[in-house]
Coordinates of C-alpha atoms in Angstrom, one line a residue:
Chain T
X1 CA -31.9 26.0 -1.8
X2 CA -34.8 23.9 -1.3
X3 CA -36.5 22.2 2.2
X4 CA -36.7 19.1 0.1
X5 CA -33.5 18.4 -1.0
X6 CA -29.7 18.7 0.2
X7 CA -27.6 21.5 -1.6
X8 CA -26.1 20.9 -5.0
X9 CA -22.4 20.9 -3.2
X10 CA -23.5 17.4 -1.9
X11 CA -23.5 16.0 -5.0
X12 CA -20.0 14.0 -5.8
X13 CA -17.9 15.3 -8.6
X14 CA -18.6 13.2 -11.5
X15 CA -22.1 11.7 -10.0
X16 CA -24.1 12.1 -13.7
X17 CA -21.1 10.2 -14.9
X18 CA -20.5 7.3 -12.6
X19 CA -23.4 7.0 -11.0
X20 CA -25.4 6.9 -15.1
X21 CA -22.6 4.0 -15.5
X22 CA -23.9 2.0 -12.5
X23 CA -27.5 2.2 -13.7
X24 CA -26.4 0.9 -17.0
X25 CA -24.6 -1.9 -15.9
X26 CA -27.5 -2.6 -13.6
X27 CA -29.9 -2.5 -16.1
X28 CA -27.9 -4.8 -18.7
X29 CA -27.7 -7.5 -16.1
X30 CA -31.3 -7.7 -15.8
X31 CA -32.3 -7.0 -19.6
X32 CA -29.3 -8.8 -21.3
X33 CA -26.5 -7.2 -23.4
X34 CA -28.3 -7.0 -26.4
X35 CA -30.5 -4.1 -24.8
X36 CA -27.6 -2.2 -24.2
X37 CA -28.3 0.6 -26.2
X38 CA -31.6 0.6 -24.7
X39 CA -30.4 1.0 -21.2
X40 CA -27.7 3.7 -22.8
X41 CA -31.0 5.6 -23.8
X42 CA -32.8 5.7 -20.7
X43 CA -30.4 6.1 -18.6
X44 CA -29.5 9.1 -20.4
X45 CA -32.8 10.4 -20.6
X46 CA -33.2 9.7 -16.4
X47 CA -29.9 11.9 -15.9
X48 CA -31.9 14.7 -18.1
X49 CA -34.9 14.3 -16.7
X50 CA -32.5 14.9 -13.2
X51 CA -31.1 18.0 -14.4
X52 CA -34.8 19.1 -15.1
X53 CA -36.0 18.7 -11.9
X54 CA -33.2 18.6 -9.6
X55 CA -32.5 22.5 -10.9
X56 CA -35.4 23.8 -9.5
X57 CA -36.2 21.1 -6.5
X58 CA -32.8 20.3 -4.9
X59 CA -31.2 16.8 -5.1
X60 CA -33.3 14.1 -3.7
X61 CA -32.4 12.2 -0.5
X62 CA -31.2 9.0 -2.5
X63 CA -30.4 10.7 -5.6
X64 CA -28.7 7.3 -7.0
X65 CA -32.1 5.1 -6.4
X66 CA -34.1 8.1 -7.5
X67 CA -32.0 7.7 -11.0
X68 CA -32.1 3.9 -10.7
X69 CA -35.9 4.5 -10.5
X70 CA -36.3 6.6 -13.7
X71 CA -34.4 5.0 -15.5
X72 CA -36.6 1.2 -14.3
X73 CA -39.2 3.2 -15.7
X74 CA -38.5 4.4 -18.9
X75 CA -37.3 0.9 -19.8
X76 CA -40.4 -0.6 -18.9
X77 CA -42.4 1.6 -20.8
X78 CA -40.2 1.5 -23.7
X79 CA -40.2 -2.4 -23.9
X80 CA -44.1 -2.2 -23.5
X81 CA -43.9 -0.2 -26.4
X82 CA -41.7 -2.2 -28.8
X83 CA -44.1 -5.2 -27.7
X84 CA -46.6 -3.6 -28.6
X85 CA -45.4 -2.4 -31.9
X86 CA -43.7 -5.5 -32.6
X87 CA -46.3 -8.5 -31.5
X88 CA -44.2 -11.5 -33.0
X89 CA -41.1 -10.1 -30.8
X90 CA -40.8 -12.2 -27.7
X91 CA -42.4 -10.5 -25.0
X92 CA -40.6 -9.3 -22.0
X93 CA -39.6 -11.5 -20.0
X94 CA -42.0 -11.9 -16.6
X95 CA -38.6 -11.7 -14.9
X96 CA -37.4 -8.6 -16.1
X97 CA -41.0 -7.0 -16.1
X98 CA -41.6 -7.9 -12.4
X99 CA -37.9 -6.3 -11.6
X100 CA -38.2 -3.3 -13.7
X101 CA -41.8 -2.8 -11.8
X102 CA -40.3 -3.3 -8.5
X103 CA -38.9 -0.2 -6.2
X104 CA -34.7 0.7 -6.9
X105 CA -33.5 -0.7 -4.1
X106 CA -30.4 1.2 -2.9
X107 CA -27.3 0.1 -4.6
X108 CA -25.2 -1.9 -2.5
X109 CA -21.1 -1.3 -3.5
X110 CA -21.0 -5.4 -4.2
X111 CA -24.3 -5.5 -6.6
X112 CA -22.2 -2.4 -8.2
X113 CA -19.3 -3.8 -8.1
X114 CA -20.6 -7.3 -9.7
X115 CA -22.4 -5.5 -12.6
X116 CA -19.5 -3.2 -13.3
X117 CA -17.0 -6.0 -13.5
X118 CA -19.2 -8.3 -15.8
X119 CA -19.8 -5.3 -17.9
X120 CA -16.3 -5.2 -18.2
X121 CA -15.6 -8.2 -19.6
X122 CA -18.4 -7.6 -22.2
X123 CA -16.6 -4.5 -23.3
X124 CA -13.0 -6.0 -23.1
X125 CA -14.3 -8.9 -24.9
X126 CA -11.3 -10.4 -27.4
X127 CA -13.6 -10.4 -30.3
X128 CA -14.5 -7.3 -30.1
X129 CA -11.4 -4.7 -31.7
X130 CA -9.3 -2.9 -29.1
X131 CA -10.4 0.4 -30.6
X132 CA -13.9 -0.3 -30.1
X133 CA -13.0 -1.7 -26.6
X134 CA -12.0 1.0 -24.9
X135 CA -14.3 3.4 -27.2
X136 CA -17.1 1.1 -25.7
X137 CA -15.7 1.2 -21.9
X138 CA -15.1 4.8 -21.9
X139 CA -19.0 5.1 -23.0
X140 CA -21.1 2.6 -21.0
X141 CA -18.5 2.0 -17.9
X142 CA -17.6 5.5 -17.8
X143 CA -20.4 7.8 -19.3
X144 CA -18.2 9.5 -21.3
X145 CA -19.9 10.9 -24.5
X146 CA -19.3 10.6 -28.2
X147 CA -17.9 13.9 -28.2
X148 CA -15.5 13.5 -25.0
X149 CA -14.2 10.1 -26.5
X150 CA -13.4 12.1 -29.8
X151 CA -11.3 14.2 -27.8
X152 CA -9.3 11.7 -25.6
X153 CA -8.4 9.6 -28.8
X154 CA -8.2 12.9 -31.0
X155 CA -10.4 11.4 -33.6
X156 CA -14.0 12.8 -34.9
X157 CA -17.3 12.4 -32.9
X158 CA -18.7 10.5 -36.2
X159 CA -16.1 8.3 -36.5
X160 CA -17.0 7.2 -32.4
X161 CA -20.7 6.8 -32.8
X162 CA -20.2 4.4 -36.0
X163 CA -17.4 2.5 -33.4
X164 CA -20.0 2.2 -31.0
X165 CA -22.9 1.5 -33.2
X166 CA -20.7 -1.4 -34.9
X167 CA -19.6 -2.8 -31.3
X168 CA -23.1 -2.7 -30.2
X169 CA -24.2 -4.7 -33.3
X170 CA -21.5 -7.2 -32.4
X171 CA -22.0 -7.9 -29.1
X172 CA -26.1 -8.3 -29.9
X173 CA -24.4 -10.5 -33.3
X174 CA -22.4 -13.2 -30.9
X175 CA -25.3 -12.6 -28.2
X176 CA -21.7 -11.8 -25.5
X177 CA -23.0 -13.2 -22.3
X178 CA -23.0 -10.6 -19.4
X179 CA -20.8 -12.6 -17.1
X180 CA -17.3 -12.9 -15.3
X181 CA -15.7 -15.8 -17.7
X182 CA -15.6 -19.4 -15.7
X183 CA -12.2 -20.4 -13.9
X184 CA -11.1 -22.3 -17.2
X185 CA -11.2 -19.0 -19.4
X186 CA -10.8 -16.1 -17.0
X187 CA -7.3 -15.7 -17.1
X188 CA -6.6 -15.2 -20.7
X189 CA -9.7 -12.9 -20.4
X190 CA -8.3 -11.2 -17.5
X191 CA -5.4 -10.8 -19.6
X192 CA -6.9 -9.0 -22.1
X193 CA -9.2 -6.3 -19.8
X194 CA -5.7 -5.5 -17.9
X195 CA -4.0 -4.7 -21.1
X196 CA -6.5 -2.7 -22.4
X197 CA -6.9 -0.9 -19.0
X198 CA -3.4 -0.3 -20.0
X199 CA -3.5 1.2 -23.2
X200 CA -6.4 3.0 -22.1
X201 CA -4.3 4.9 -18.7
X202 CA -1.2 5.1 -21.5
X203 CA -3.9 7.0 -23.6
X204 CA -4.6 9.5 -20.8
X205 CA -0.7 9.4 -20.1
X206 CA 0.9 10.0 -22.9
X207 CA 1.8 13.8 -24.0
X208 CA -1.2 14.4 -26.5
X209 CA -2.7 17.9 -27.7
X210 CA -5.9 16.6 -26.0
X211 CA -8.1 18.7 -23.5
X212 CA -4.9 17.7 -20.0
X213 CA -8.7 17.0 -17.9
X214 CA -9.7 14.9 -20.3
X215 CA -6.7 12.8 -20.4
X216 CA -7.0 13.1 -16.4
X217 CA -9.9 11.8 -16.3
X218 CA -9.0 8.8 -18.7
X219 CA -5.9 7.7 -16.1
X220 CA -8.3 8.0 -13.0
X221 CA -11.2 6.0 -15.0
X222 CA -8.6 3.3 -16.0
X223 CA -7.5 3.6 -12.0
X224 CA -10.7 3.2 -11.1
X225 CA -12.0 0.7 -13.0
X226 CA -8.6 -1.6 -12.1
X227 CA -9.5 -0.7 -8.4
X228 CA -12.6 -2.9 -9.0
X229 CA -11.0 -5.8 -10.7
X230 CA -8.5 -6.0 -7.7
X231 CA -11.5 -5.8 -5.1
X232 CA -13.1 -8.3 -6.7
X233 CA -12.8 -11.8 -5.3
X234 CA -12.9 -14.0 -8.9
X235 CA -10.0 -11.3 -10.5
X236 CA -8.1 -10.0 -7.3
X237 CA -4.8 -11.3 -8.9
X238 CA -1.3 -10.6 -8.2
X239 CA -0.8 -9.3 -11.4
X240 CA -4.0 -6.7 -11.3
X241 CA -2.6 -5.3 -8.4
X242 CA 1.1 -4.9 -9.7
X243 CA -0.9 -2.8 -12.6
X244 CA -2.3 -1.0 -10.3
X245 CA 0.8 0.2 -8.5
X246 CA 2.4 0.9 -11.8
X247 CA -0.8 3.5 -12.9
X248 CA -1.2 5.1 -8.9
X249 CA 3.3 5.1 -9.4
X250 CA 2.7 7.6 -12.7
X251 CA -0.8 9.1 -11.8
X252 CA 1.1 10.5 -8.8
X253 CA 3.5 12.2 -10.9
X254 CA 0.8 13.2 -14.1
X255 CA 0.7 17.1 -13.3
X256 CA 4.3 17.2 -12.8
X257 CA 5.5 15.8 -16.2
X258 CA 4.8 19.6 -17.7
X259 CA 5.2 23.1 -17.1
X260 CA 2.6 26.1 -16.8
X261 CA 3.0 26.6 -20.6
X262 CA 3.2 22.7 -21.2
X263 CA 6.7 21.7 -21.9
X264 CA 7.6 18.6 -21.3
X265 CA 10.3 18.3 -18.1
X266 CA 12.3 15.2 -18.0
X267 CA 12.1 13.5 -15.1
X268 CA 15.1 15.2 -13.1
X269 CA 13.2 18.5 -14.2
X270 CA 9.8 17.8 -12.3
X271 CA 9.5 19.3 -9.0
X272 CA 9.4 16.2 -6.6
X273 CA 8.2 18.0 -4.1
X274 CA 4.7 18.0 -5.7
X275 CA 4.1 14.4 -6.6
X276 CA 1.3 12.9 -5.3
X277 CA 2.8 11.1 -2.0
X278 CA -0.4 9.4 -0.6
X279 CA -0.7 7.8 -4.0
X280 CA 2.8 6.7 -4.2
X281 CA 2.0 5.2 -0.2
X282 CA -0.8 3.3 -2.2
X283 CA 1.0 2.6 -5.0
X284 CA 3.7 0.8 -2.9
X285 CA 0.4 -0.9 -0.2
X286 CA -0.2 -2.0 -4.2
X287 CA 3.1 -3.2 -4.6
X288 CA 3.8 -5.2 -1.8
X289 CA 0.2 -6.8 -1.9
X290 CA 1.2 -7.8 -5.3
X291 CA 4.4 -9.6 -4.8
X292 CA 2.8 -11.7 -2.4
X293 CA 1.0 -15.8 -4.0
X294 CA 3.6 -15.7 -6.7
X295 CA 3.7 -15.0 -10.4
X296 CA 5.8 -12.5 -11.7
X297 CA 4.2 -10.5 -14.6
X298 CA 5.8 -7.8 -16.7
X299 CA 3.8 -5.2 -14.7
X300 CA 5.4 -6.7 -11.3
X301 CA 8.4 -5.4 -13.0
X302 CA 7.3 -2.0 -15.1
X303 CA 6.0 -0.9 -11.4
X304 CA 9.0 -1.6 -9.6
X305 CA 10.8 0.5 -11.9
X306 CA 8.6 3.4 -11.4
X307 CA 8.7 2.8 -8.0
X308 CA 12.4 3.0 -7.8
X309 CA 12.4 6.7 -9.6
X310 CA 9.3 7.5 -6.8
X311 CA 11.0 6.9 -4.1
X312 CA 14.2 8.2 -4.9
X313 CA 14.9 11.8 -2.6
X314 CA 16.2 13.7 -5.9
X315 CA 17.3 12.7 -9.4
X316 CA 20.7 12.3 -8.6
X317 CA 19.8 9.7 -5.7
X318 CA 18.3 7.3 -8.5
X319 CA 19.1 3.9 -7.5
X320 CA 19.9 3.3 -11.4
X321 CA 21.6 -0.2 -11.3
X322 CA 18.4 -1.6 -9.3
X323 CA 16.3 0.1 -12.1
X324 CA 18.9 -1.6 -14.7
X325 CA 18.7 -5.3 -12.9
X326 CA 14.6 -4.6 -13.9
X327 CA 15.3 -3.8 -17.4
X328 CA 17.4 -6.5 -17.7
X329 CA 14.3 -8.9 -16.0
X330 CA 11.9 -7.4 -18.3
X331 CA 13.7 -7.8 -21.6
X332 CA 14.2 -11.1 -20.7
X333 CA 10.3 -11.5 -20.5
X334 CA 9.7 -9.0 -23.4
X335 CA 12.0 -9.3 -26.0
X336 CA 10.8 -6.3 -27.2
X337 CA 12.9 -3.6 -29.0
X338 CA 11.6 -1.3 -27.3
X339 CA 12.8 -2.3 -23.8
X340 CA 15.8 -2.5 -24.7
X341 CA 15.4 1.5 -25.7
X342 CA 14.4 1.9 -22.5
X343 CA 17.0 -0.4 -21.1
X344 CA 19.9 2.0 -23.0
X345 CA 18.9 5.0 -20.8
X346 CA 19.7 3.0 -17.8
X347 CA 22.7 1.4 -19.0
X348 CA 23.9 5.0 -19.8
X349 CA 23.2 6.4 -16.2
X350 CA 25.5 3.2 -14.6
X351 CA 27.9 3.0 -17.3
X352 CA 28.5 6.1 -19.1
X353 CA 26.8 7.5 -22.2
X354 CA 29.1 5.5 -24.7
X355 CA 27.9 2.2 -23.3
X356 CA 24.1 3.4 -23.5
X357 CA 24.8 4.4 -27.3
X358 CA 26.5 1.0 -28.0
X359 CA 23.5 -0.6 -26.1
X360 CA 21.2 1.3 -28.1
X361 CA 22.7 0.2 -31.5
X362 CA 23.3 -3.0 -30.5
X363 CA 19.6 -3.6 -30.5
X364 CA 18.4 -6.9 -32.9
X365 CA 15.2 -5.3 -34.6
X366 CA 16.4 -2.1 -34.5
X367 CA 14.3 -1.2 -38.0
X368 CA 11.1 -1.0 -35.4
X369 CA 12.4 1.6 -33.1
X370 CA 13.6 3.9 -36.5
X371 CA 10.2 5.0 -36.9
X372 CA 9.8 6.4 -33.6
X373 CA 11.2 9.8 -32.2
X374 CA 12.3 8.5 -29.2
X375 CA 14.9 6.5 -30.7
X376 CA 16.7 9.7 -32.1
X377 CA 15.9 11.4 -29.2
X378 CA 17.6 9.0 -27.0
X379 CA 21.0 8.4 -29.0
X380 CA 20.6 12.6 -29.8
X381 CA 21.1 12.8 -25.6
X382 CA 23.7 10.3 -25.2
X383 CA 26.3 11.8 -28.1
X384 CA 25.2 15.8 -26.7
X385 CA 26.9 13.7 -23.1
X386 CA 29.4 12.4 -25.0
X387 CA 30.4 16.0 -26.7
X388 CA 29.3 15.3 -30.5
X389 CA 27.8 17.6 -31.0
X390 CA 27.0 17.4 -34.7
X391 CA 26.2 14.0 -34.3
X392 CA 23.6 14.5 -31.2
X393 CA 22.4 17.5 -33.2
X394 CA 21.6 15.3 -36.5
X395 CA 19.5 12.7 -34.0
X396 CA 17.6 15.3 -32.6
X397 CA 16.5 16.9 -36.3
X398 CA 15.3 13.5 -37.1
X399 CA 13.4 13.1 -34.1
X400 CA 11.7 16.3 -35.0
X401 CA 11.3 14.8 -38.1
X402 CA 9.4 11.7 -36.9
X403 CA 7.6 13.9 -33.7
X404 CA 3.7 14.6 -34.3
X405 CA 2.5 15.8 -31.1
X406 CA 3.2 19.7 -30.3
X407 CA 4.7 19.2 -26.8
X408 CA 7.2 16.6 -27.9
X409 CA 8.1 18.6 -31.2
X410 CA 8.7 21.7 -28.6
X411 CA 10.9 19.6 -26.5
X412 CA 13.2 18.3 -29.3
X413 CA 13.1 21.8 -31.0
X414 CA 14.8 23.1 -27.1
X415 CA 17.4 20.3 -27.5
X416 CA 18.1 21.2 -31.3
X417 CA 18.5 24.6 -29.8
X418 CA 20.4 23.4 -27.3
X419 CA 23.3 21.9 -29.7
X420 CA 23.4 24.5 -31.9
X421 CA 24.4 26.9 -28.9
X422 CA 27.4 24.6 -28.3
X423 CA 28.4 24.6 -32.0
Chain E
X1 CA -30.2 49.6 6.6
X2 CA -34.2 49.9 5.1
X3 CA -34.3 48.0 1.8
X4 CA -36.7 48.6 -0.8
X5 CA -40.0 47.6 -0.9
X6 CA -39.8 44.6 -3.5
X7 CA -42.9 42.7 -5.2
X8 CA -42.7 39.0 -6.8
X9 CA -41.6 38.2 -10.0
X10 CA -41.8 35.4 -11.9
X11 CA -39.5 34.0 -14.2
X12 CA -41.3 31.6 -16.9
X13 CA -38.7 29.1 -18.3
X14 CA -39.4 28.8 -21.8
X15 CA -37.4 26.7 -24.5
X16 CA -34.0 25.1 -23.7
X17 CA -34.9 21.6 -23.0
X18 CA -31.6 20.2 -23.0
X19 CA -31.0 17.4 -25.6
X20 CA -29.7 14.5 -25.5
X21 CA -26.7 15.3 -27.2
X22 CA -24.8 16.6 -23.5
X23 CA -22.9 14.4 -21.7
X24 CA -23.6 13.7 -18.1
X25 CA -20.5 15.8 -17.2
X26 CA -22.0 18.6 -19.1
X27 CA -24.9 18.2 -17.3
X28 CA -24.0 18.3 -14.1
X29 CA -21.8 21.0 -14.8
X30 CA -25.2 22.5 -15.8
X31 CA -27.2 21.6 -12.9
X32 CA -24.3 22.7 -10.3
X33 CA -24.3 26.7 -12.4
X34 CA -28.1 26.4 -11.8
X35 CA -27.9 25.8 -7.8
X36 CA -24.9 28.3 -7.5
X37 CA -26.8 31.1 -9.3
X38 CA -29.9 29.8 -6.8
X39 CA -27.8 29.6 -3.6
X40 CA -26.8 33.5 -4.2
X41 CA -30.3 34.6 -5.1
X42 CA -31.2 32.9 -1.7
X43 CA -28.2 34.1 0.4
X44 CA -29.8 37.8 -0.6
X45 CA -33.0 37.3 0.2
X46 CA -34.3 37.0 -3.1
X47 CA -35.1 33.7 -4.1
X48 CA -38.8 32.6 -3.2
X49 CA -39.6 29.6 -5.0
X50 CA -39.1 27.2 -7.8
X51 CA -40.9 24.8 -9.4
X52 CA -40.6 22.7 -12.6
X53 CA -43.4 21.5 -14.8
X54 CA -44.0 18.1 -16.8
X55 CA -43.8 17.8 -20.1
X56 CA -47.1 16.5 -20.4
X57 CA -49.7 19.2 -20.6
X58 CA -53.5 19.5 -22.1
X59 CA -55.0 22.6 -23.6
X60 CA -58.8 22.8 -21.8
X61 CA -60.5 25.9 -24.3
X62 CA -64.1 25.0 -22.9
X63 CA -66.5 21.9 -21.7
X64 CA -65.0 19.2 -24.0
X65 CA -62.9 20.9 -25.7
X66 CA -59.2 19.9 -24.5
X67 CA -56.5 19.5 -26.8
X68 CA -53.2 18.3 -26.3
X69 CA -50.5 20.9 -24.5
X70 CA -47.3 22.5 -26.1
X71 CA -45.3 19.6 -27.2
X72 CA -42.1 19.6 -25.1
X73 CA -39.4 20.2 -27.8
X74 CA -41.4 23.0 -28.4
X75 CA -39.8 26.8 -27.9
X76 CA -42.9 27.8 -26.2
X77 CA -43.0 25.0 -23.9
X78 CA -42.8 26.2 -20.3
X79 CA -40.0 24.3 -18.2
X80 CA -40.7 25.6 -15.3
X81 CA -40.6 28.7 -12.9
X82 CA -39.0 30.8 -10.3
X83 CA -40.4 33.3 -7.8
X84 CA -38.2 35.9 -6.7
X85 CA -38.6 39.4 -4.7
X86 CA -37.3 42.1 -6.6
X87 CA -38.0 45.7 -6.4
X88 CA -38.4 46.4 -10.1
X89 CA -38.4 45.4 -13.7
X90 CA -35.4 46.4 -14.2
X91 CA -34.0 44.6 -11.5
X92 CA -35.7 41.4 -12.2
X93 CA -34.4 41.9 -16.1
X94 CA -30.6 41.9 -14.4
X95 CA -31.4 39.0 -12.7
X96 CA -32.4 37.0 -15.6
X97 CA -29.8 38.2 -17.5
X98 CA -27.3 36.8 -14.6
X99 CA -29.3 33.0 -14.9
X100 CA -27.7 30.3 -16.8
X101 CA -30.6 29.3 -18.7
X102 CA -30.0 30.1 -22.0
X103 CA -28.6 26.9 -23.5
X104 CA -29.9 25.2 -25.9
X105 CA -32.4 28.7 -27.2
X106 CA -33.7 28.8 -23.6
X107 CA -35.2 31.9 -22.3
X108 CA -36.7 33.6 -19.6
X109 CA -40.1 35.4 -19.7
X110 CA -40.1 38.0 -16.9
X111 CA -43.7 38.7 -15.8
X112 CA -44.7 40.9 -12.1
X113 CA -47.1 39.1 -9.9
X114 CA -50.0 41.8 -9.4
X115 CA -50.8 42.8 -6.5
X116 CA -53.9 42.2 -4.8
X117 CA -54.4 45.6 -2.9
X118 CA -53.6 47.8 -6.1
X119 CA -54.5 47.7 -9.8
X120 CA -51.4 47.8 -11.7

C-alpha cells in the first residue's frame, strides 16, 4: 500500500503475539522481574501504538526493532516518571537508563532465545502454583490475553487477571531471579517447566468445549516453547526432546481426532491419510535424538507409544504387543492407576477383551479411576466385545454419568445407542 | 472504457482508539482487515493517501493563546486520514461504509477536497 513500508501479507501470522513476547522478555532481563508488569504495559501499548500507525503507513522495514524501540521508550519515560513521583524510590539504575536510551538493536534468535528461556523458568517457577504458571506463561511468553486464557482453561476473564495479579505480586514478593537455575538445581527445575509444558499441550489436547483454534494455538505454543528448551545448550536434554516427539506424535494427528460436526472418532476412525506426516518425520528426528546419552524418562516411553499408533499403515496393522511391552515399561515407572487403564486397552487388543476386563479390575487403587468416565467407558467397550450387552450398556450410562464435556457426553451417548440397538 | 471524472475525498478518522483491553491477536487481526480494505482501494485506483496523526495536539486560537489539543481518548480526536478519488458523495459514503474502522465507537467523517478552479 504504502512506498514506505512492505505489505501487510509480510507480516508473520501471530507477529503482535510472539514478537510482543520477545520484547517482554527482553525488557525483564534488563529491568528485573519485579518490573514485569511494567514491561507487560508498554509493550502492549507499543503493539497499539503499531496498529495506529502501521494502518495507515505500511509495516516498517524492521518491524520487530521498531517495536523493540517503542516499547525502550515508553519504559524509560515511565520509570522517569515514577522517579519523579516517587523521590525516595531508588533511581533507575544508570545501567538500565543507558540501555533503554540506546538504539533496539536487531534481535538476534540466541539473545531471544536466552531471554525466553530464563523467562521460563520465572514463570515455571515451583513456588509459584501450577495454575498461575501456565496462566502466567500463556500471558507474558505467549501474549495471550486475559480473555483468550479465560477461554483455553474455560474459567472467567476476572478470575485470570486476579491469577496474574497474585503471581506478579509473588514473583516481585520472593524477588524470582530472571535466570536459567545453576547446574546443581536445573534439573529438578527443568523437571517442573517440562511438566507443565505438559499439562499445558494436554490443555489444548484434550476434547474441551473451548474455541478448537484456541486450543490449537495452546499445543503449538507449548511445541514451541519446548522447541526452545531443546535448542538450548544448558536444557537440551534427552528427556526434553522425548517430550517433544510425544507433543509433534499427537499435534500431527490434533485435527483428525474429530469430525466436521465434532464427534469424537476413535483412533481406528480418524482418517490416516490426513495426519500431519512431516511432523510425525520430526516427531521420530525427535525421537531418535532423544534416545541417544541415556536416561529413560516416562516421556521416552509415552512417545514411543504414540509413535507406534503413527507409524502404523492402518488400525488393524497396530503393532499392539510393542505398544503393550511400553505400558508394561511405564507402569513399572508410574505406578499409576491410570496406566494401568490405559495398559487394559492394550492387553485387550493382544489378548482378547476378557483379559483386558480382568486387567482392568484387577487394578490396586481402583477407587481413583471410579471417578472418571473413561473407566466406564473402557470396561463398557470390552463387555459390548465380549457380547454383554446389558453389562457394557450399564458402564456406558455411568460414564455419561461422570462425562462433563459435550463431545465426550456425545460419544458415550452413540455407544449407549449403540447397545441398546443390540438388545 | 472512460471512467468518471472523480475528485478527492477525505476520510477524517475520528474516535475508535483502540484500548488496551485487545489482545495482540486481535490486533493484528485488526491491522491485517485495515491493509486488505487498503490494498483493494489501491488495486482500483482509488486509494491516494494516508496518514495518521499523534495524539499530542495544541489548540493555537490567536498570538498566545494556545491551549492544549483534543485529548486522545476523546471521541472527537482525529486518528488520522485517508485520501481517496471518488467520483461522488455517495460513492465515497459506500466506501466508508466498506472500512473497518468502526471499533471501539470509531467513525468516519467524509469531507470533499474543493477544488481550486471552481467554487463548490
Amino acid at each position: 500500500m504504502s512506498q514506505q513500508g512492505t505489505s501487510a501479507g509480510e507480516v508473520a501470522d501471530h507477529f503482535f503475539r510472539h514478537e510482543g513476547a520477545k520484547v517482554i522478555a527482553t525488557l525483564t532481563a534488563h529491568l528485573g522481574t519485579h518490573q514485569l508488569q511494567l514491561a507487560e504495559d508498554v509493550v502492549q501499548e507499543a503493539l497499539l501504538r503499531a496498529l495506529q500507525t502501521w494502518s495507515y503507513h505500511g509495516v516498517p522495514e524492521n518491524p520487530a526493532a521498531w517495536l523493540t524501540q517503542v516499547a525502550k521508550n515508553l519504559a524509560l519515560n515511565a520509570l522517569r516518571r515514577e522517579q519523579r513521583w516517587n523521590e525516595k524510590q531508588d533511581g533507575i539504575a544508570a545501567e538500565q537508563e543507558r540501555w533503554l536510551s540506546s538504539p533496539a538493536e536487531d534481535m538476534k534468535h540466541e539473545t531471544f532465545a536466552d531471554d525466553t528461556l530464563r523467562m521460563m523458568f520465572v514463570c515455571f517457577h515451583p513456588e509459584l502454583a501450577a495454575e498461575a504458571q501456565t496462566a502466567l506463561a500463556l500471558r507474558t511468553l505467549c501474549g495471550f490475553s486475559p480473555a483468550e486464557i479465560a477461554a483455553a482453561f474455560l474459567t472467567s476473564e476476572a478470575a485470570v487477571a486476579k491469577r496474574l495479579v497474585r503471581a506478579r505480586q509473588r514473583i516481585r514478593d520472593l524477588a524470582l531471579p530472571f535466570v536459567v537455575p545453576e547446574p546443581g538445581e536445573l534439573s529438578a527445575r527443568l523437571s517442573g517447566v517440562l511438566h507443565t509444558l505438559y499439562l499445558l499441550f494436554n490443555e489444548g489436547y484434550k476434547a474441551s468445549t473451548g474455541d478448537r483454534l484456541v486450543r490449537n494455538d495452546l499445543c503449538h505454543e507449548a511445541i514451541r516453547l519446548l522447541t526452545l528448551v531443546t535448542e538450548h545448550p544448558a536444557t537440551q536434554e534427552p528427556r526434553a526432546l522425548a517430550l517433544l516427539s510425544l507433543m509433534l506424535l499427537n499435534a500431527a494427528r490434533l485435527h483428525t481426532r474429530t469430525d466436521d460436526a465434532g464427534h469424537l472418532l476413535r483412533l481406528h476412525e480418524q482418517d490416516r491419510t490426513a495426519w500431519d506426516q512431516a511432523m510425525i518425520q520430526r516427531s521420530i528426528v525427535c525421537l531418535r535424538q532423544a534416545s541417544q546419552g541415556g536416561g529413560l524418562s516416562v516421556y521416552h516411553i509415552e512417545a514411543s507409544i504414540a509413535a507406534t499408533h503413527c507409524l502404523a499403515v492402518d488400525a488393524a496393522s497396530t503393532d499392539w504387543p510393542r505398544i503393550l511391552h511400553l505400558y508394561d515399561q511405564l507402569l513399572a515407572i508410574t505406578g499409576s492407576p491410570v496406566t494401568a487403564m490405559n495398559r487394559s486397552v492394550a492387553v485387550a487388543r493382544v489378548h482378547g477383551p476378557q483379559a483386558g476386563l480382568d486387567a482392568l479390575r484387577s487394578i490396586q487403587q481402583r477407587s481413583v479411576l471410579e471417578i472418571s468416565h473413561l473407566y466406564y467407558a473402557i470396561g463398557g467397550t470390552f463387555a459390548a466385545e465380549l457380547g454383554q450387552t446389558e453389562t457394557a450398556c450399564a458402564h456406558f450410562e455411568q460414564a455419561l454419568k461422570l462425562a462433563t464435556l459435550p463431545a465426550e457426553r456425545e460419544f458415550i451417548s452413540r455407544r449407549i445407542e449403540e447397545c441398546h440397538g443390540k438388545t | 472504457m472512460k471512467s468518471e471524472p472523480t475528485s478527492q475525498y477525505m476520510f477524517l478518522v475520528r474516535g475508535g482508539s483502540c484500548s488496551s483491553g485487545h489482545s495482540p491477536e486481535e490486533m493484528q487481526a485488526h491491522m491485517k482487515e485495515v491493509y486488505n480494505w487498503i490494498d483493494d482501494l489501491t488495486k482500483k485506483g482509488i486509494f491516494s493517501a494516508a496518514q495518521p496523526l499523534t495524539q499530542e495536539g495544541k489548540i493555537v486560537s490567536g498570538p498566545g493563546l494556545v491551549s492544549d489539543g483534543i485529548a486522545a481518548e476523546s471521541k472527537e480526536a482525529v486518528g488520522g486520514f485517508f485520501i481517496l478519488n471518488v467520483a461522488s458523495m455517495d460513492e465515497a459514503v459506500r466506501i466508508a461504509e466498506s472500512s473497518p474502522m468502526f471499533g471501539n465507537g470509531g467513525r468516519l467523517e467524509v469531507r470533499r477536497i474543493a477544488a481550486l478552479t471552481a467554487c463548490d
